[in-house]
Short mmCIF file of C-alpha atoms and ligand atoms in Angstrom, two decimals:
data_model
loop_
_atom_site.label_atom_id
_atom_site.label_comp_id
_atom_site.label_asym_id
_atom_site.label_seq_id
_atom_site.Cartn_x
_atom_site.Cartn_y
_atom_site.Cartn_z
CA MET A 1 19.61 0.01 8.70
CA ALA A 2 20.65 -2.35 6.18
CA ILE A 3 19.35 -5.04 8.46
CA ALA A 4 15.89 -3.56 8.60
CA VAL A 5 15.79 -3.31 4.85
CA VAL A 6 16.64 -6.74 4.05
CA VAL A 7 14.38 -7.87 6.72
CA LEU A 8 11.49 -5.90 4.82
CA ALA A 9 12.40 -7.43 1.64
CA VAL A 10 10.94 -10.90 3.34
CA LEU A 11 8.10 -8.72 4.24
CA LEU A 12 6.14 -10.07 6.99
CA THR A 13 4.79 -9.02 10.43
CA VAL A 14 4.59 -5.24 10.56
CA THR A 15 4.28 -3.75 14.25
CA PRO A 16 3.89 0.08 14.97
CA ALA A 17 7.12 1.25 16.82
CA SER A 18 4.85 3.18 19.18
CA THR A 19 2.69 1.58 21.42
CA GLY A 20 -0.29 4.53 21.30
CA THR A 21 -2.62 2.79 19.51
CA ALA A 22 -4.38 1.22 22.33
CA SER A 23 -7.65 3.15 21.94
CA ALA A 24 -8.91 1.51 19.07
CA ARG A 25 -11.98 2.54 17.87
CA PRO A 26 -14.70 -0.47 17.64
CA GLY A 27 -15.19 -1.25 13.62
CA PRO A 28 -18.46 -0.83 12.27
CA GLY A 29 -18.92 -4.39 11.50
CA PRO A 30 -17.39 -7.83 12.50
CA LEU A 31 -15.32 -7.63 9.35
CA LEU A 32 -13.49 -4.62 10.42
CA THR A 33 -11.17 -5.81 13.83
CA ALA A 34 -10.16 -3.20 16.03
CA SER A 35 -6.47 -4.51 15.32
CA MET A 36 -7.12 -4.39 11.49
CA ALA A 37 -8.24 -0.88 11.97
CA ASP A 38 -5.22 -0.05 14.09
CA ASP A 39 -2.98 -1.78 11.27
CA GLU A 40 -5.00 0.21 8.34
CA ARG A 41 -4.32 4.03 10.45
CA THR A 42 -0.99 3.16 11.59
CA ALA A 43 -0.14 2.24 7.59
CA VAL A 44 -1.58 5.81 6.44
CA ALA A 45 0.56 7.51 9.09
CA ALA A 46 3.50 5.76 8.23
CA VAL A 47 3.28 5.87 4.54
CA ASP A 48 2.03 9.73 4.75
CA GLY A 49 4.39 10.60 7.13
CA PHE A 50 7.15 9.02 5.10
CA TRP A 51 6.27 11.23 2.03
CA LYS A 52 5.91 14.44 4.30
CA ARG A 53 9.60 13.75 5.27
CA HIS A 54 11.32 12.66 2.25
CA PHE A 55 9.12 13.74 -1.08
CA THR A 56 11.29 16.79 -1.61
CA GLU A 57 14.53 14.78 -1.46
CA PHE A 58 13.35 12.79 -4.53
CA PHE A 59 11.09 15.76 -6.43
CA ASP A 60 11.23 19.43 -7.18
CA LYS A 61 7.84 20.60 -5.57
CA PRO A 62 6.20 20.10 -2.24
CA TYR A 63 4.09 17.31 -0.88
CA THR A 64 0.39 17.28 -0.80
CA SER A 65 -1.09 14.38 0.86
CA PRO A 66 -4.16 12.49 -0.90
CA THR A 67 -7.65 12.26 1.06
CA VAL A 68 -7.92 8.83 2.64
CA ARG A 69 -11.86 7.96 2.38
CA GLY A 70 -10.66 4.71 3.72
CA GLY A 71 -13.11 1.36 4.10
CA TYR A 72 -16.12 0.86 2.25
CA THR A 73 -17.73 -2.72 2.01
CA GLY A 74 -19.28 -4.15 -1.06
CA SER A 75 -20.18 -1.49 -3.76
CA SER A 76 -20.43 1.13 -1.18
CA GLY A 77 -17.12 3.31 -2.04
CA PRO A 78 -17.09 6.31 -3.21
CA SER A 79 -17.68 6.68 -7.22
CA CYS A 80 -14.47 8.33 -8.88
CA GLY A 81 -14.70 10.13 -11.94
CA GLY A 82 -18.50 8.69 -12.40
CA SER A 83 -17.27 5.04 -12.04
CA ARG A 84 -19.12 3.20 -9.23
CA ALA A 85 -16.47 1.44 -6.67
CA GLN A 86 -16.15 -2.16 -7.19
CA PRO A 87 -16.58 -5.09 -4.54
CA LEU A 88 -12.99 -6.62 -3.21
CA ASN A 89 -10.94 -3.49 -4.91
CA ALA A 90 -8.65 -0.97 -3.69
CA TYR A 91 -8.21 2.19 -5.61
CA TYR A 92 -6.69 5.62 -5.75
CA CYS A 93 -9.15 8.34 -7.61
CA PRO A 94 -6.97 10.80 -9.59
CA PRO A 95 -9.96 13.33 -10.36
CA GLY A 96 -10.87 13.11 -6.77
CA ASP A 97 -7.17 12.72 -5.41
CA PHE A 98 -8.48 9.91 -2.69
CA LEU A 99 -7.89 6.37 -1.62
CA ALA A 100 -10.25 3.62 -0.50
CA TRP A 101 -10.59 0.09 -0.33
CA ASP A 102 -12.91 -2.46 0.27
CA GLU A 103 -12.54 -4.25 3.90
CA ASN A 104 -13.63 -7.32 2.58
CA LEU A 105 -10.26 -7.07 0.37
CA MET A 106 -8.39 -5.98 3.72
CA SER A 107 -10.04 -8.67 5.66
CA ALA A 108 -9.45 -11.63 3.01
CA GLY A 109 -5.71 -10.94 2.88
CA TYR A 110 -5.48 -10.31 6.58
CA GLN A 111 -6.50 -13.53 7.52
CA LYS A 112 -4.36 -15.38 5.07
CA VAL A 113 -1.28 -13.41 5.54
CA GLY A 114 -1.72 -11.10 8.53
CA ASN A 115 -1.09 -7.34 8.71
CA ALA A 116 1.38 -6.91 6.28
CA TRP A 117 -1.26 -6.99 3.68
CA VAL A 118 -3.08 -4.16 4.92
CA TYR A 119 0.32 -2.24 4.69
CA LEU A 120 0.50 -3.36 1.39
CA ILE A 121 -2.75 -2.29 -0.15
CA ILE A 122 -2.54 1.17 1.22
CA ALA A 123 1.19 1.53 0.40
CA HIS A 124 0.49 0.76 -3.29
CA GLU A 125 -2.42 3.11 -3.40
CA TRP A 126 -0.45 5.75 -2.02
CA GLY A 127 2.28 4.61 -4.69
CA HIS A 128 -0.62 5.68 -7.29
CA ALA A 129 -1.38 8.97 -5.43
CA ILE A 130 2.69 9.87 -5.95
CA GLN A 131 2.66 9.02 -9.73
CA ALA A 132 -0.09 11.17 -10.04
CA ARG A 133 1.94 14.10 -8.80
CA LEU A 134 4.75 13.17 -10.86
CA SER A 135 5.65 14.58 -14.50
CA LYS A 136 4.25 12.15 -17.10
CA ARG A 137 7.83 10.72 -18.03
CA LEU A 138 8.63 9.46 -14.77
CA VAL A 139 5.52 7.30 -14.43
CA SER A 140 6.66 3.62 -15.69
CA GLN A 141 4.32 2.12 -18.55
CA ALA A 142 4.20 -0.91 -15.88
CA ASP A 143 2.49 1.63 -13.57
CA GLU A 144 0.99 -1.05 -11.46
CA LEU A 145 4.43 -2.41 -10.62
CA GLN A 146 6.02 0.90 -10.11
CA ALA A 147 3.33 1.29 -7.77
CA ASP A 148 4.23 -2.05 -6.06
CA CYS A 149 8.00 -0.82 -5.97
CA LEU A 150 7.04 2.82 -4.48
CA ALA A 151 5.00 0.52 -1.62
CA GLY A 152 8.40 -1.37 -0.74
CA ALA A 153 9.92 1.97 -0.73
CA GLU A 154 7.68 3.84 1.26
CA LEU A 155 7.38 0.97 3.77
CA SER A 156 11.47 0.62 4.06
CA GLY A 157 11.65 3.93 4.52
CA ALA A 158 9.37 4.19 7.63
CA VAL A 159 11.38 1.22 8.96
CA ARG A 160 14.59 3.43 8.42
CA ASP A 161 12.80 6.37 10.06
CA GLY A 162 11.94 3.99 13.16
CA VAL A 163 7.97 4.94 12.64
CA ILE A 164 7.23 0.94 12.03
CA ARG A 165 9.01 -2.37 12.64
CA MET A 166 9.18 -5.52 10.50
CA GLU A 167 9.85 -8.98 11.69
CA PRO A 168 10.64 -12.04 10.03
CA GLY A 169 8.08 -14.47 9.09
CA ASP A 170 7.19 -16.37 6.16
CA SER A 171 8.72 -14.90 3.00
CA GLN A 172 6.18 -16.78 0.64
CA ALA A 173 2.74 -15.79 2.17
CA LEU A 174 2.55 -12.46 0.70
CA SER A 175 3.09 -13.86 -3.07
CA ASP A 176 1.14 -16.67 -2.09
CA THR A 177 -1.58 -14.71 -1.08
CA LEU A 178 -1.64 -12.38 -4.57
CA ARG A 179 -1.68 -16.01 -6.52
CA VAL A 180 -4.76 -17.01 -4.38
CA LEU A 181 -6.90 -13.77 -4.42
CA ALA A 182 -5.65 -13.35 -8.06
CA ASP A 183 -8.81 -15.22 -9.28
CA ASP A 184 -11.24 -13.25 -6.98
CA THR A 185 -10.46 -9.87 -6.86
CA PRO A 186 -10.10 -6.75 -9.43
CA TRP A 187 -7.13 -5.80 -6.92
CA THR A 188 -5.28 -8.80 -7.55
CA ASN A 189 -6.08 -9.03 -11.27
CA GLY A 190 -2.87 -10.74 -12.79
CA ARG A 191 -4.03 -9.03 -16.46
CA ASP A 192 -3.26 -5.55 -15.08
CA HIS A 193 -1.26 -5.86 -12.05
CA GLY A 194 1.54 -8.24 -12.97
CA ASP A 195 1.69 -11.91 -11.57
CA ALA A 196 2.32 -12.58 -7.91
CA GLN A 197 6.23 -12.92 -8.77
CA GLN A 198 6.47 -9.88 -10.60
CA ARG A 199 4.48 -8.05 -7.96
CA THR A 200 6.97 -9.64 -5.36
CA SER A 201 10.02 -8.76 -7.06
CA ALA A 202 8.99 -5.02 -8.04
CA PHE A 203 8.17 -4.74 -4.02
CA ASN A 204 11.71 -5.68 -3.15
CA LYS A 205 12.88 -3.72 -5.61
CA GLY A 206 11.60 -0.86 -4.07
CA ALA A 207 12.15 -2.08 -0.53
CA GLN A 208 16.00 -2.40 -1.20
CA GLY A 209 16.70 0.49 -3.56
CA GLY A 210 14.35 2.83 -2.47
CA VAL A 211 12.40 5.40 -4.34
CA ARG A 212 15.10 6.28 -6.64
CA ALA A 213 14.97 2.68 -8.15
CA CYS A 214 11.24 2.81 -9.01
CA ILE A 215 11.46 6.36 -11.06
ZN1 ZN B 1 -2.58 -0.36 -8.39
#
């Protein structure tokens, strides 16, 4: 178990532990490949499954899953509390209790860093959904870094549960990608999300210390 967590801290290639995802539906366009769609579904199932199994170990209430509104392109995403979706963003919408992401943001990181990117984005936004379920005193002021920490805890927990596997690769790739994309996308804006090093370090804190290290 410890090995899996340490490997995860160097976040790399993610593969579903089961091979039951061969019947990938074709994506709506060239931008969403079948394998990326597969990774999105696997990430959602892994993270949601982690909280279904473990939420009550940490918090004194039952778990409810947020809604996944999934991928959009450009500005076609679901509006949130009267605000329109932004291109190249991924977000959790508290009033609607849903997650959404621009497939262009997914594919930008997917091409640079591989599928770990998709897992990071979905797990991070899920982290915001978890924050919305907690009393305010448990939500860090640095709520973006706390969401990265929860992302690490969710994914390492899913690894420990045998739902996904992580394999070694280039540990620098994820933080490099965050840095590269920081100038281009709202999702990686360093002013509100922290810089690439802070984000990687927050992720690793959760991956190594679990949920309790984040709250
Ligand atoms: Zn965030």
